Each structure stands twice: as structure tokens, then as C-alpha cells.
Amino acid sequence: MTTRPAGQHRARVTTTELMAMKASGDRIVMITAYDTPSALLVEAAGVDTILVGDSLGMTVLGHTSTLPVTMDDMLRATAAVSRGSRQALIVADMPFMSYQASAEDAMRNAGRLLAEAGAHAVKLEGGVAVADLVAILTEIGIPVMGHVGLTPQSVNAFGGYKLQGKDVDSALRLVEDCLALEAAGAFAVVLELVPAELAALITEELTIPTIGIGAGAGCDGQVQVFHDILGIGEFTPKHARRFAEIGSAITKAVASYCAEVRAGTFPAEKQLSHLEAGVVAELERALPPTDGES
Ligand code: KIV
């Protein structure tokens, strides 16, 4: 078993390497990032792969779902992440309606994420229903990560963000979805909000890695949303743990800044630059007299 050392320079992680990690039992670590500073931070921590998730609609753009996220949003975020990343495999989400209407749309938009923004692979939601698209993309050289279970772009069809695959029929449909994605050439599949027992069974069934979120530790890897595990934002989903309280640390720091600006104690001597004494005197002579000066 190998573990990626935090911050140590190595070659870019590839999709084949992620598949090999399943065989060797090395767990895959994935996290979202949406800009250059967050990409630099998660890389320094040693993640294997970065997801430029369409969750950015909710985490950074203030939408209430991922549905309004556009190709322009994804291109800008992916390019920013790419500028902050040297080692992790960058997977970019294909936003809602960028691939569902036609294979042409899917090819053009997936191609843009790789060619213009620097992603190494794309992720799209769905199983059997998108297997043909997955086959077309992989055949033209675009690696695809699948995403089944609770697929947020279908939240209106699901009637909310709910656990999927709870009974035998829906569980078997999920297995079928995963097998269809594998057969179509997907290099990995995200299992979101799936009971742990089912996720473990799917993981055993597949030769490609499963990446869980709310699917238990029996998956080959885990993905989490940057803001959820860092305590940024009020809501923490059940499947996430806050590994730090960065949000309250930021609020506390900005409150100190507010207080010091208002008290006149910031900026202090250390943060200043001075004019040379001769320049001050010359300036004073050159300036017109103010009211009250003779
Ligand atoms: O957009 C996203 O962040 C995702 C993860 C929740 C898997 O798709």
C-alpha cells in the first residue's frame, strides 16, 4: 500500500493510476476545489484528484441547486483550478444540459473542459441512460467519471436530496447503472447517498474504482465538498465531517480587522512606507497654503 506524501512533487496522477489504486487497495482521495487558492491548498495536502464540481453553484455562487450552473461557470472554475494544480488529476463536472440533449453537445462541451480549461477528465450524472454518451466520449479520448445514486441535477425528479437504492429493485437498478458505466468505458464512478452495504457490494462487483460520498467506507475512495469539511457555510450534510472551523476563523479574523480599523490601530508602523524627510519638506513648500495658513 502506498500513501501520497503531502506536498511532495511527483508526476500528475492519471486515470490508469486511479484504476491501479483499486487493485492495490490504496484508497483514493478526492475533494472539490473551484479556484486557484483552494487548488493549491488541497494539492499541498496530497489529494489524488480534484473535482471541479458543479456544487460550485451552491458553495460559491449562491444558487440553491446545481441546475443554474453554466458551461462558462465550469470553464472559468476549471481553468482557475488548473492554474493551481501540478499533480492531481482534475475532473470537471459537466453542468446540467451540457450533455443531455445530444451527443454533439456532450462532445463539444466535454472537449472544451479539457482543451480550454485544462481538465483531465469529465464527470457526468446518470447510469444506463448516459452509457452511450460515456462510450462516445471515451472513444474520442475523453476520460469519463460516472455519478449515480443521488444525482443532484435530477433533484426535482427525486423530490429532494434523499438516500437512493433503499429497496431491492432500486438497489439492483443502481448495480445495473454502474455495470453499464463500466462497460461503456468510465474509469471510475461516484456513488452519492447510497446505503453503505449497497456501495460495498457495488465496489466488489466493479473493476473500476467507486468514489463514495455518503456511501460509507467500503468504497475505493471518498470525495467531499471543500466547504463542507472545512466548516465554511452554515449547513453540514450528514455525510460530511468538519475537519476544521475555517468559516468561524475567517469571521473572527475579519471582526478583528474591523475593530482595529475603527480604533485607528491598523495599519500600524510595520505596515507603512515613509517619504524621506527632504521630500516631505519640499512637498510642504510646494503645496498651496491651506485656510488659516498665511
Ligand atoms: O458537484 C459536486 O461537488 C459533486 C460531488 C458531490 C460528488 O458532484
PDB file of C-alpha atoms and ligand atoms in Angstrom:
ATOM      1  CA  MET A   1       0.000   0.000   0.000  1.00  0.00           C
ATOM      2  CA  THR A   2       1.281   3.450  -0.879  1.00  0.00           C
ATOM      3  CA  THR A   3       0.258   6.826   0.501  1.00  0.00           C
ATOM      4  CA  ARG A   4       0.853  10.088  -1.347  1.00  0.00           C
ATOM      5  CA  PRO A   5       3.091  12.295   0.813  1.00  0.00           C
ATOM      6  CA  ALA A   6       1.601  15.741   1.420  1.00  0.00           C
ATOM      7  CA  GLY A   7       3.197  18.431  -0.697  1.00  0.00           C
ATOM      8  CA  GLN A   8       5.868  16.228  -2.309  1.00  0.00           C
ATOM      9  CA  HIS A   9       6.334  16.821  -6.023  1.00  0.00           C
ATOM     10  CA  ARG A  10       5.513  13.877  -8.244  1.00  0.00           C
ATOM     11  CA  ALA A  11       4.136  13.276 -11.716  1.00  0.00           C
ATOM     12  CA  ARG A  12       0.487  14.069 -12.486  1.00  0.00           C
ATOM     13  CA  VAL A  13      -1.942  11.381 -11.286  1.00  0.00           C
ATOM     14  CA  THR A  14      -3.615   9.610 -14.203  1.00  0.00           C
ATOM     15  CA  THR A  15      -6.900   7.762 -14.647  1.00  0.00           C
ATOM     16  CA  THR A  16      -4.984   4.493 -15.073  1.00  0.00           C
ATOM     17  CA  GLU A  17      -3.213   5.152 -11.774  1.00  0.00           C
ATOM     18  CA  LEU A  18      -6.571   5.588 -10.035  1.00  0.00           C
ATOM     19  CA  MET A  19      -7.721   2.274 -11.506  1.00  0.00           C
ATOM     20  CA  ALA A  20      -4.498   0.611 -10.318  1.00  0.00           C
ATOM     21  CA  MET A  21      -5.133   2.002  -6.824  1.00  0.00           C
ATOM     22  CA  LYS A  22      -8.310  -0.061  -6.646  1.00  0.00           C
ATOM     23  CA  ALA A  23      -6.327  -3.218  -7.443  1.00  0.00           C
ATOM     24  CA  SER A  24      -3.649  -2.431  -4.847  1.00  0.00           C
ATOM     25  CA  GLY A  25      -6.151  -1.420  -2.162  1.00  0.00           C
ATOM     26  CA  ASP A  26      -4.900   2.183  -1.940  1.00  0.00           C
ATOM     27  CA  ARG A  27      -7.817   4.425  -1.089  1.00  0.00           C
ATOM     28  CA  ILE A  28      -8.413   7.329  -3.477  1.00  0.00           C
ATOM     29  CA  VAL A  29      -8.793  10.831  -2.022  1.00  0.00           C
ATOM     30  CA  MET A  30     -10.825  13.368  -3.967  1.00  0.00           C
ATOM     31  CA  ILE A  31     -12.058  16.802  -2.902  1.00  0.00           C
ATOM     32  CA  THR A  32     -13.714  19.675  -4.694  1.00  0.00           C
ATOM     33  CA  ALA A  33     -11.948  22.944  -5.493  1.00  0.00           C
ATOM     34  CA  TYR A  34     -13.264  25.872  -7.503  1.00  0.00           C
ATOM     35  CA  ASP A  35     -10.391  28.360  -7.709  1.00  0.00           C
ATOM     36  CA  THR A  36      -6.607  28.653  -7.717  1.00  0.00           C
ATOM     37  CA  PRO A  37      -6.024  29.165  -3.953  1.00  0.00           C
ATOM     38  CA  SER A  38      -8.177  26.174  -2.980  1.00  0.00           C
ATOM     39  CA  ALA A  39      -6.451  24.031  -5.626  1.00  0.00           C
ATOM     40  CA  LEU A  40      -3.026  24.995  -4.221  1.00  0.00           C
ATOM     41  CA  LEU A  41      -4.180  24.198  -0.668  1.00  0.00           C
ATOM     42  CA  VAL A  42      -5.660  20.768  -1.420  1.00  0.00           C
ATOM     43  CA  GLU A  43      -2.664  19.794  -3.566  1.00  0.00           C
ATOM     44  CA  ALA A  44      -0.294  20.704  -0.758  1.00  0.00           C
ATOM     45  CA  ALA A  45      -2.305  18.335   1.437  1.00  0.00           C
ATOM     46  CA  GLY A  46      -1.660  15.477  -1.006  1.00  0.00           C
ATOM     47  CA  VAL A  47      -5.062  14.702  -2.570  1.00  0.00           C
ATOM     48  CA  ASP A  48      -5.036  12.353  -5.556  1.00  0.00           C
ATOM     49  CA  THR A  49      -7.721  14.043  -7.566  1.00  0.00           C
ATOM     50  CA  ILE A  50      -9.606  17.356  -7.575  1.00  0.00           C
ATOM     51  CA  LEU A  51     -13.245  17.596  -8.601  1.00  0.00           C
ATOM     52  CA  VAL A  52     -14.298  20.927 -10.049  1.00  0.00           C
ATOM     53  CA  GLY A  53     -17.850  20.135  -9.019  1.00  0.00           C
ATOM     54  CA  ASP A  54     -20.986  21.858 -10.223  1.00  0.00           C
ATOM     55  CA  SER A  55     -21.644  22.079  -6.468  1.00  0.00           C
ATOM     56  CA  LEU A  56     -19.900  25.425  -7.006  1.00  0.00           C
ATOM     57  CA  GLY A  57     -23.377  26.694  -7.883  1.00  0.00           C
ATOM     58  CA  MET A  58     -24.309  26.298  -4.226  1.00  0.00           C
ATOM     59  CA  THR A  59     -20.975  26.649  -2.443  1.00  0.00           C
ATOM     60  CA  VAL A  60     -19.633  29.748  -4.180  1.00  0.00           C
ATOM     61  CA  LEU A  61     -22.295  31.208  -6.485  1.00  0.00           C
ATOM     62  CA  GLY A  62     -25.196  31.343  -4.026  1.00  0.00           C
ATOM     63  CA  HIS A  63     -27.674  29.216  -6.009  1.00  0.00           C
ATOM     64  CA  THR A  64     -29.996  26.780  -4.219  1.00  0.00           C
ATOM     65  CA  SER A  65     -29.199  23.876  -6.586  1.00  0.00           C
ATOM     66  CA  THR A  66     -26.661  22.900  -9.253  1.00  0.00           C
ATOM     67  CA  LEU A  67     -29.178  23.429 -12.071  1.00  0.00           C
ATOM     68  CA  PRO A  68     -28.310  27.073 -12.926  1.00  0.00           C
ATOM     69  CA  VAL A  69     -24.580  26.297 -13.331  1.00  0.00           C
ATOM     70  CA  THR A  70     -23.392  27.072 -16.876  1.00  0.00           C
ATOM     71  CA  MET A  71     -20.551  25.923 -19.092  1.00  0.00           C
ATOM     72  CA  ASP A  72     -18.976  29.374 -18.624  1.00  0.00           C
ATOM     73  CA  ASP A  73     -19.046  28.883 -14.821  1.00  0.00           C
ATOM     74  CA  MET A  74     -17.395  25.478 -15.186  1.00  0.00           C
ATOM     75  CA  LEU A  75     -14.804  26.639 -17.720  1.00  0.00           C
ATOM     76  CA  ARG A  76     -13.737  29.586 -15.546  1.00  0.00           C
ATOM     77  CA  ALA A  77     -13.513  27.484 -12.361  1.00  0.00           C
ATOM     78  CA  THR A  78     -11.716  24.592 -14.063  1.00  0.00           C
ATOM     79  CA  ALA A  79      -9.146  26.904 -15.636  1.00  0.00           C
ATOM     80  CA  ALA A  80      -8.522  28.531 -12.235  1.00  0.00           C
ATOM     81  CA  VAL A  81      -8.070  25.131 -10.551  1.00  0.00           C
ATOM     82  CA  SER A  82      -5.793  24.020 -13.344  1.00  0.00           C
ATOM     83  CA  ARG A  83      -3.548  27.072 -12.747  1.00  0.00           C
ATOM     84  CA  GLY A  84      -3.149  25.977  -9.111  1.00  0.00           C
ATOM     85  CA  SER A  85      -2.525  22.297  -9.732  1.00  0.00           C
ATOM     86  CA  ARG A  86       0.549  20.323 -10.843  1.00  0.00           C
ATOM     87  CA  GLN A  87      -0.095  16.826  -9.559  1.00  0.00           C
ATOM     88  CA  ALA A  88      -3.735  15.956  -9.003  1.00  0.00           C
ATOM     89  CA  LEU A  89      -5.983  14.548 -11.684  1.00  0.00           C
ATOM     90  CA  ILE A  90      -8.529  17.303 -12.430  1.00  0.00           C
ATOM     91  CA  VAL A  91     -12.062  16.094 -13.096  1.00  0.00           C
ATOM     92  CA  ALA A  92     -14.567  18.735 -14.250  1.00  0.00           C
ATOM     93  CA  ASP A  93     -18.310  18.326 -13.858  1.00  0.00           C
ATOM     94  CA  MET A  94     -20.409  18.685 -16.975  1.00  0.00           C
ATOM     95  CA  PRO A  95     -23.194  21.075 -15.930  1.00  0.00           C
ATOM     96  CA  PHE A  96     -26.920  20.464 -16.346  1.00  0.00           C
ATOM     97  CA  MET A  97     -27.998  20.358 -20.015  1.00  0.00           C
ATOM     98  CA  SER A  98     -24.425  20.462 -21.339  1.00  0.00           C
ATOM     99  CA  TYR A  99     -24.649  16.773 -22.355  1.00  0.00           C
ATOM    100  CA  GLN A 100     -28.251  15.571 -22.037  1.00  0.00           C
ATOM    101  CA  ALA A 101     -29.670  16.983 -25.288  1.00  0.00           C
ATOM    102  CA  SER A 102     -27.293  15.423 -27.819  1.00  0.00           C
ATOM    103  CA  ALA A 103     -24.031  13.539 -28.292  1.00  0.00           C
ATOM    104  CA  GLU A 104     -22.738  16.582 -30.229  1.00  0.00           C
ATOM    105  CA  ASP A 105     -23.328  18.832 -27.204  1.00  0.00           C
ATOM    106  CA  ALA A 106     -21.642  16.284 -24.957  1.00  0.00           C
ATOM    107  CA  MET A 107     -18.560  16.015 -27.184  1.00  0.00           C
ATOM    108  CA  ARG A 108     -18.219  19.769 -27.735  1.00  0.00           C
ATOM    109  CA  ASN A 109     -18.675  20.695 -24.080  1.00  0.00           C
ATOM    110  CA  ALA A 110     -16.510  17.901 -22.677  1.00  0.00           C
ATOM    111  CA  GLY A 111     -13.842  18.794 -25.238  1.00  0.00           C
ATOM    112  CA  ARG A 112     -13.919  22.447 -24.130  1.00  0.00           C
ATOM    113  CA  LEU A 113     -13.380  21.464 -20.478  1.00  0.00           C
ATOM    114  CA  LEU A 114     -10.215  19.588 -21.489  1.00  0.00           C
ATOM    115  CA  ALA A 115      -8.894  21.823 -24.295  1.00  0.00           C
ATOM    116  CA  GLU A 116      -9.758  25.293 -22.970  1.00  0.00           C
ATOM    117  CA  ALA A 117      -9.798  24.799 -19.204  1.00  0.00           C
ATOM    118  CA  GLY A 118      -7.202  22.079 -18.544  1.00  0.00           C
ATOM    119  CA  ALA A 119      -9.350  19.291 -17.066  1.00  0.00           C
ATOM    120  CA  HIS A 120      -8.045  15.740 -17.491  1.00  0.00           C
ATOM    121  CA  ALA A 121     -11.448  14.069 -17.321  1.00  0.00           C
ATOM    122  CA  VAL A 122     -15.129  14.951 -17.051  1.00  0.00           C
ATOM    123  CA  LYS A 123     -17.881  13.697 -14.761  1.00  0.00           C
ATOM    124  CA  LEU A 124     -21.487  13.348 -15.796  1.00  0.00           C
ATOM    125  CA  GLU A 125     -24.548  12.147 -13.938  1.00  0.00           C
ATOM    126  CA  GLY A 126     -26.601   9.048 -14.721  1.00  0.00           C
ATOM    127  CA  GLY A 127     -26.172   5.338 -15.396  1.00  0.00           C
ATOM    128  CA  VAL A 128     -27.796   3.302 -18.170  1.00  0.00           C
ATOM    129  CA  ALA A 129     -29.368   6.495 -19.559  1.00  0.00           C
ATOM    130  CA  VAL A 130     -25.968   8.082 -20.319  1.00  0.00           C
ATOM    131  CA  ALA A 131     -23.938   4.928 -21.051  1.00  0.00           C
ATOM    132  CA  ASP A 132     -23.959   5.601 -24.822  1.00  0.00           C
ATOM    133  CA  LEU A 133     -22.641   9.121 -24.231  1.00  0.00           C
ATOM    134  CA  VAL A 134     -19.921   7.754 -21.959  1.00  0.00           C
ATOM    135  CA  ALA A 135     -18.881   5.310 -24.703  1.00  0.00           C
ATOM    136  CA  ILE A 136     -18.751   8.105 -27.319  1.00  0.00           C
ATOM    137  CA  LEU A 137     -16.654  10.379 -25.093  1.00  0.00           C
ATOM    138  CA  THR A 138     -14.210   7.663 -24.063  1.00  0.00           C
ATOM    139  CA  GLU A 139     -13.843   6.549 -27.691  1.00  0.00           C
ATOM    140  CA  ILE A 140     -12.765  10.065 -28.715  1.00  0.00           C
ATOM    141  CA  GLY A 141     -10.225  10.189 -25.877  1.00  0.00           C
ATOM    142  CA  ILE A 142     -12.122  11.978 -23.128  1.00  0.00           C
ATOM    143  CA  PRO A 143     -11.948  10.052 -19.837  1.00  0.00           C
ATOM    144  CA  VAL A 144     -15.292   9.937 -18.033  1.00  0.00           C
ATOM    145  CA  MET A 145     -16.150   9.506 -14.367  1.00  0.00           C
ATOM    146  CA  GLY A 146     -19.744   8.357 -13.799  1.00  0.00           C
ATOM    147  CA  HIS A 147     -22.023   9.544 -10.986  1.00  0.00           C
ATOM    148  CA  VAL A 148     -25.012   7.543  -9.708  1.00  0.00           C
ATOM    149  CA  GLY A 149     -27.232   7.372  -6.629  1.00  0.00           C
ATOM    150  CA  LEU A 150     -28.405  10.834  -5.630  1.00  0.00           C
ATOM    151  CA  THR A 151     -27.513  12.805  -8.751  1.00  0.00           C
ATOM    152  CA  PRO A 152     -28.101  16.472  -7.829  1.00  0.00           C
ATOM    153  CA  GLN A 153     -29.004  17.567 -11.372  1.00  0.00           C
ATOM    154  CA  SER A 154     -32.112  15.323 -11.041  1.00  0.00           C
ATOM    155  CA  VAL A 155     -33.132  16.693  -7.635  1.00  0.00           C
ATOM    156  CA  ASN A 156     -36.543  17.694  -8.990  1.00  0.00           C
ATOM    157  CA  ALA A 157     -37.182  14.161 -10.224  1.00  0.00           C
ATOM    158  CA  PHE A 158     -36.065  12.686  -6.867  1.00  0.00           C
ATOM    159  CA  GLY A 159     -38.157  15.168  -4.863  1.00  0.00           C
ATOM    160  CA  GLY A 160     -35.207  16.175  -2.669  1.00  0.00           C
ATOM    161  CA  TYR A 161     -31.679  15.169  -1.652  1.00  0.00           C
ATOM    162  CA  LYS A 162     -32.585  11.659  -0.461  1.00  0.00           C
ATOM    163  CA  LEU A 163     -30.807   8.350   0.081  1.00  0.00           C
ATOM    164  CA  GLN A 164     -31.095   6.174  -3.068  1.00  0.00           C
ATOM    165  CA  GLY A 165     -31.184   2.382  -3.542  1.00  0.00           C
ATOM    166  CA  LYS A 166     -33.001   1.570  -0.299  1.00  0.00           C
ATOM    167  CA  ASP A 167     -35.073  -1.379  -1.619  1.00  0.00           C
ATOM    168  CA  VAL A 168     -34.074  -4.382  -3.695  1.00  0.00           C
ATOM    169  CA  ASP A 169     -35.458  -3.051  -7.005  1.00  0.00           C
ATOM    170  CA  SER A 170     -33.827   0.364  -6.790  1.00  0.00           C
ATOM    171  CA  ALA A 171     -30.603  -1.209  -5.473  1.00  0.00           C
ATOM    172  CA  LEU A 172     -30.497  -3.588  -8.463  1.00  0.00           C
ATOM    173  CA  ARG A 173     -31.101  -0.649 -10.818  1.00  0.00           C
ATOM    174  CA  LEU A 174     -28.094   1.096  -9.299  1.00  0.00           C
ATOM    175  CA  VAL A 175     -25.936  -2.011  -9.790  1.00  0.00           C
ATOM    176  CA  GLU A 176     -27.114  -2.130 -13.419  1.00  0.00           C
ATOM    177  CA  ASP A 177     -26.277   1.583 -13.844  1.00  0.00           C
ATOM    178  CA  CYS A 178     -22.746   1.040 -12.542  1.00  0.00           C
ATOM    179  CA  LEU A 179     -22.161  -2.020 -14.739  1.00  0.00           C
ATOM    180  CA  ALA A 180     -23.394  -0.053 -17.778  1.00  0.00           C
ATOM    181  CA  LEU A 181     -20.963   2.789 -16.988  1.00  0.00           C
ATOM    182  CA  GLU A 182     -18.084   0.346 -16.561  1.00  0.00           C
ATOM    183  CA  ALA A 183     -18.938  -1.403 -19.849  1.00  0.00           C
ATOM    184  CA  ALA A 184     -19.126   1.997 -21.586  1.00  0.00           C
ATOM    185  CA  GLY A 185     -15.551   2.780 -20.532  1.00  0.00           C
ATOM    186  CA  ALA A 186     -15.945   5.024 -17.455  1.00  0.00           C
ATOM    187  CA  PHE A 187     -12.722   4.976 -15.424  1.00  0.00           C
ATOM    188  CA  ALA A 188     -14.476   5.447 -12.055  1.00  0.00           C
ATOM    189  CA  VAL A 189     -17.922   6.087 -10.623  1.00  0.00           C
ATOM    190  CA  VAL A 190     -19.140   8.351  -7.836  1.00  0.00           C
ATOM    191  CA  LEU A 191     -21.744   6.767  -5.545  1.00  0.00           C
ATOM    192  CA  GLU A 192     -23.666   9.547  -3.806  1.00  0.00           C
ATOM    193  CA  LEU A 193     -26.078   8.965  -0.897  1.00  0.00           C
ATOM    194  CA  VAL A 194     -26.234   5.188  -1.245  1.00  0.00           C
ATOM    195  CA  PRO A 195     -26.557   2.794   1.733  1.00  0.00           C
ATOM    196  CA  ALA A 196     -23.129   1.559   2.848  1.00  0.00           C
ATOM    197  CA  GLU A 197     -23.951  -2.127   2.276  1.00  0.00           C
ATOM    198  CA  LEU A 198     -25.029  -1.479  -1.319  1.00  0.00           C
ATOM    199  CA  ALA A 199     -21.969   0.718  -2.014  1.00  0.00           C
ATOM    200  CA  ALA A 200     -19.698  -2.068  -0.716  1.00  0.00           C
ATOM    201  CA  LEU A 201     -21.463  -4.659  -2.918  1.00  0.00           C
ATOM    202  CA  ILE A 202     -21.139  -2.414  -5.993  1.00  0.00           C
ATOM    203  CA  THR A 203     -17.463  -1.826  -5.169  1.00  0.00           C
ATOM    204  CA  GLU A 204     -16.873  -5.609  -5.139  1.00  0.00           C
ATOM    205  CA  GLU A 205     -18.818  -6.067  -8.362  1.00  0.00           C
ATOM    206  CA  LEU A 206     -16.893  -3.451 -10.375  1.00  0.00           C
ATOM    207  CA  THR A 207     -13.351  -3.480 -11.754  1.00  0.00           C
ATOM    208  CA  ILE A 208     -13.307   0.359 -11.855  1.00  0.00           C
ATOM    209  CA  PRO A 209     -12.992   2.337  -8.609  1.00  0.00           C
ATOM    210  CA  THR A 210     -16.011   3.631  -6.723  1.00  0.00           C
ATOM    211  CA  ILE A 211     -15.707   7.055  -5.087  1.00  0.00           C
ATOM    212  CA  GLY A 212     -18.218   7.477  -2.284  1.00  0.00           C
ATOM    213  CA  ILE A 213     -19.947  10.490  -0.792  1.00  0.00           C
ATOM    214  CA  GLY A 214     -22.452   9.479   1.810  1.00  0.00           C
ATOM    215  CA  ALA A 215     -21.853   5.858   0.785  1.00  0.00           C
ATOM    216  CA  GLY A 216     -19.621   4.523   3.588  1.00  0.00           C
ATOM    217  CA  ALA A 217     -16.004   3.426   3.854  1.00  0.00           C
ATOM    218  CA  GLY A 218     -16.475   0.333   1.677  1.00  0.00           C
ATOM    219  CA  CYS A 219     -15.874   2.387  -1.480  1.00  0.00           C
ATOM    220  CA  ASP A 220     -12.456   2.540  -3.182  1.00  0.00           C
ATOM    221  CA  GLY A 221     -12.203   6.243  -2.431  1.00  0.00           C
ATOM    222  CA  GLN A 222     -14.034   9.220  -0.998  1.00  0.00           C
ATOM    223  CA  VAL A 223     -14.996  12.635  -2.326  1.00  0.00           C
ATOM    224  CA  GLN A 224     -16.110  15.563  -0.210  1.00  0.00           C
ATOM    225  CA  VAL A 225     -17.042  19.166  -0.838  1.00  0.00           C
ATOM    226  CA  PHE A 226     -14.236  21.553   0.258  1.00  0.00           C
ATOM    227  CA  HIS A 227     -16.607  23.890   2.150  1.00  0.00           C
ATOM    228  CA  ASP A 228     -18.383  21.027   3.967  1.00  0.00           C
ATOM    229  CA  ILE A 229     -15.256  19.555   5.555  1.00  0.00           C
ATOM    230  CA  LEU A 230     -13.713  22.928   6.384  1.00  0.00           C
ATOM    231  CA  GLY A 231     -16.693  24.371   8.214  1.00  0.00           C
ATOM    232  CA  ILE A 232     -17.389  27.110   5.683  1.00  0.00           C
ATOM    233  CA  GLY A 233     -21.127  27.733   5.468  1.00  0.00           C
ATOM    234  CA  GLU A 234     -23.888  27.065   7.949  1.00  0.00           C
ATOM    235  CA  PHE A 235     -25.102  23.667   6.790  1.00  0.00           C
ATOM    236  CA  THR A 236     -23.038  20.491   7.118  1.00  0.00           C
ATOM    237  CA  PRO A 237     -24.548  17.453   5.366  1.00  0.00           C
ATOM    238  CA  LYS A 238     -24.803  14.225   7.393  1.00  0.00           C
ATOM    239  CA  HIS A 239     -22.181  12.565   5.180  1.00  0.00           C
ATOM    240  CA  ALA A 240     -19.552  15.262   5.886  1.00  0.00           C
ATOM    241  CA  ARG A 241     -17.409  15.950   8.935  1.00  0.00           C
ATOM    242  CA  ARG A 242     -15.964  19.365   9.711  1.00  0.00           C
ATOM    243  CA  PHE A 243     -12.216  18.722   9.937  1.00  0.00           C
ATOM    244  CA  ALA A 244     -11.696  22.417  10.768  1.00  0.00           C
ATOM    245  CA  GLU A 245     -13.745  25.524  11.551  1.00  0.00           C
ATOM    246  CA  ILE A 246     -12.323  27.805   8.867  1.00  0.00           C
ATOM    247  CA  GLY A 247     -15.567  29.767   8.478  1.00  0.00           C
ATOM    248  CA  SER A 248     -15.631  30.936  12.096  1.00  0.00           C
ATOM    249  CA  ALA A 249     -11.853  31.549  11.988  1.00  0.00           C
ATOM    250  CA  ILE A 250     -12.395  33.882   8.988  1.00  0.00           C
ATOM    251  CA  THR A 251     -15.277  35.727  10.682  1.00  0.00           C
ATOM    252  CA  LYS A 252     -13.209  36.163  13.840  1.00  0.00           C
ATOM    253  CA  ALA A 253     -10.223  37.481  11.882  1.00  0.00           C
ATOM    254  CA  VAL A 254     -12.336  39.938   9.847  1.00  0.00           C
ATOM    255  CA  ALA A 255     -14.065  41.147  13.044  1.00  0.00           C
ATOM    256  CA  SER A 256     -10.596  41.950  14.496  1.00  0.00           C
ATOM    257  CA  TYR A 257      -9.735  43.795  11.289  1.00  0.00           C
ATOM    258  CA  CYS A 258     -12.997  45.825  11.565  1.00  0.00           C
ATOM    259  CA  ALA A 259     -12.266  46.676  15.197  1.00  0.00           C
ATOM    260  CA  GLU A 260      -8.669  47.765  14.521  1.00  0.00           C
ATOM    261  CA  VAL A 261      -9.579  49.914  11.505  1.00  0.00           C
ATOM    262  CA  ARG A 262     -12.287  51.618  13.562  1.00  0.00           C
ATOM    263  CA  ALA A 263      -9.922  52.112  16.504  1.00  0.00           C
ATOM    264  CA  GLY A 264      -7.170  53.502  14.244  1.00  0.00           C
ATOM    265  CA  THR A 265      -4.680  50.804  15.337  1.00  0.00           C
ATOM    266  CA  PHE A 266      -4.448  49.273  11.860  1.00  0.00           C
ATOM    267  CA  PRO A 267      -2.404  49.953   9.796  1.00  0.00           C
ATOM    268  CA  ALA A 268       0.409  50.304  12.345  1.00  0.00           C
ATOM    269  CA  GLU A 269       4.042  51.403  11.864  1.00  0.00           C
ATOM    270  CA  LYS A 270       5.013  47.966  10.437  1.00  0.00           C
ATOM    271  CA  GLN A 271       2.536  48.249   7.561  1.00  0.00           C
ATOM    272  CA  LEU A 272       3.603  51.767   6.463  1.00  0.00           C
ATOM    273  CA  SER A 273       6.051  53.251   3.981  1.00  0.00           C
ATOM    274  CA  HIS A 274       7.525  56.725   4.630  1.00  0.00           C
ATOM    275  CA  LEU A 275       8.646  59.621   2.474  1.00  0.00           C
ATOM    276  CA  GLU A 276      12.205  60.814   3.028  1.00  0.00           C
ATOM    277  CA  ALA A 277      12.346  63.891   5.314  1.00  0.00           C
ATOM    278  CA  GLY A 278      13.672  66.127   2.496  1.00  0.00           C
ATOM    279  CA  VAL A 279      10.763  65.143   0.215  1.00  0.00           C
ATOM    280  CA  VAL A 280       8.239  65.958   2.965  1.00  0.00           C
ATOM    281  CA  ALA A 281       9.739  69.429   3.441  1.00  0.00           C
ATOM    282  CA  GLU A 282       9.797  70.080  -0.316  1.00  0.00           C
ATOM    283  CA  LEU A 283       6.203  68.909  -0.689  1.00  0.00           C
ATOM    284  CA  GLU A 284       5.077  71.176   2.124  1.00  0.00           C
ATOM    285  CA  ARG A 285       6.750  74.151   0.417  1.00  0.00           C
ATOM    286  CA  ALA A 286       5.227  73.234  -2.970  1.00  0.00           C
ATOM    287  CA  LEU A 287       1.659  72.810  -1.732  1.00  0.00           C
ATOM    288  CA  PRO A 288      -0.637  75.864  -1.731  1.00  0.00           C
ATOM    289  CA  PRO A 289      -1.341  77.203   1.758  1.00  0.00           C
ATOM    290  CA  THR A 290      -4.473  75.804   3.396  1.00  0.00           C
ATOM    291  CA  ASP A 291      -7.136  78.070   5.005  1.00  0.00           C
ATOM    292  CA  GLY A 292      -5.777  79.501   8.215  1.00  0.00           C
ATOM    293  CA  GLU A 293      -2.129  79.451   6.960  1.00  0.00           C
ATOM    294  CA  SER A 294      -0.646  82.812   5.971  1.00  0.00           C
TER     295      SER A 294
HETATM  296  O1  KIV B   1     -20.532  18.713  -7.656  1.00  0.00           O
HETATM  297  C1  KIV B   1     -20.005  18.032  -6.761  1.00  0.00           C
HETATM  298  O2  KIV B   1     -19.331  18.531  -5.853  1.00  0.00           O
HETATM  299  C2  KIV B   1     -20.216  16.584  -6.827  1.00  0.00           C
HETATM  300  C3  KIV B   1     -19.868  15.787  -5.620  1.00  0.00           C
HETATM  301  C4  KIV B   1     -20.939  15.971  -4.613  1.00  0.00           C
HETATM  302  C5  KIV B   1     -19.628  14.371  -5.941  1.00  0.00           C
HETATM  303  O3  KIV B   1     -20.687  16.103  -7.807  1.00  0.00           O
END
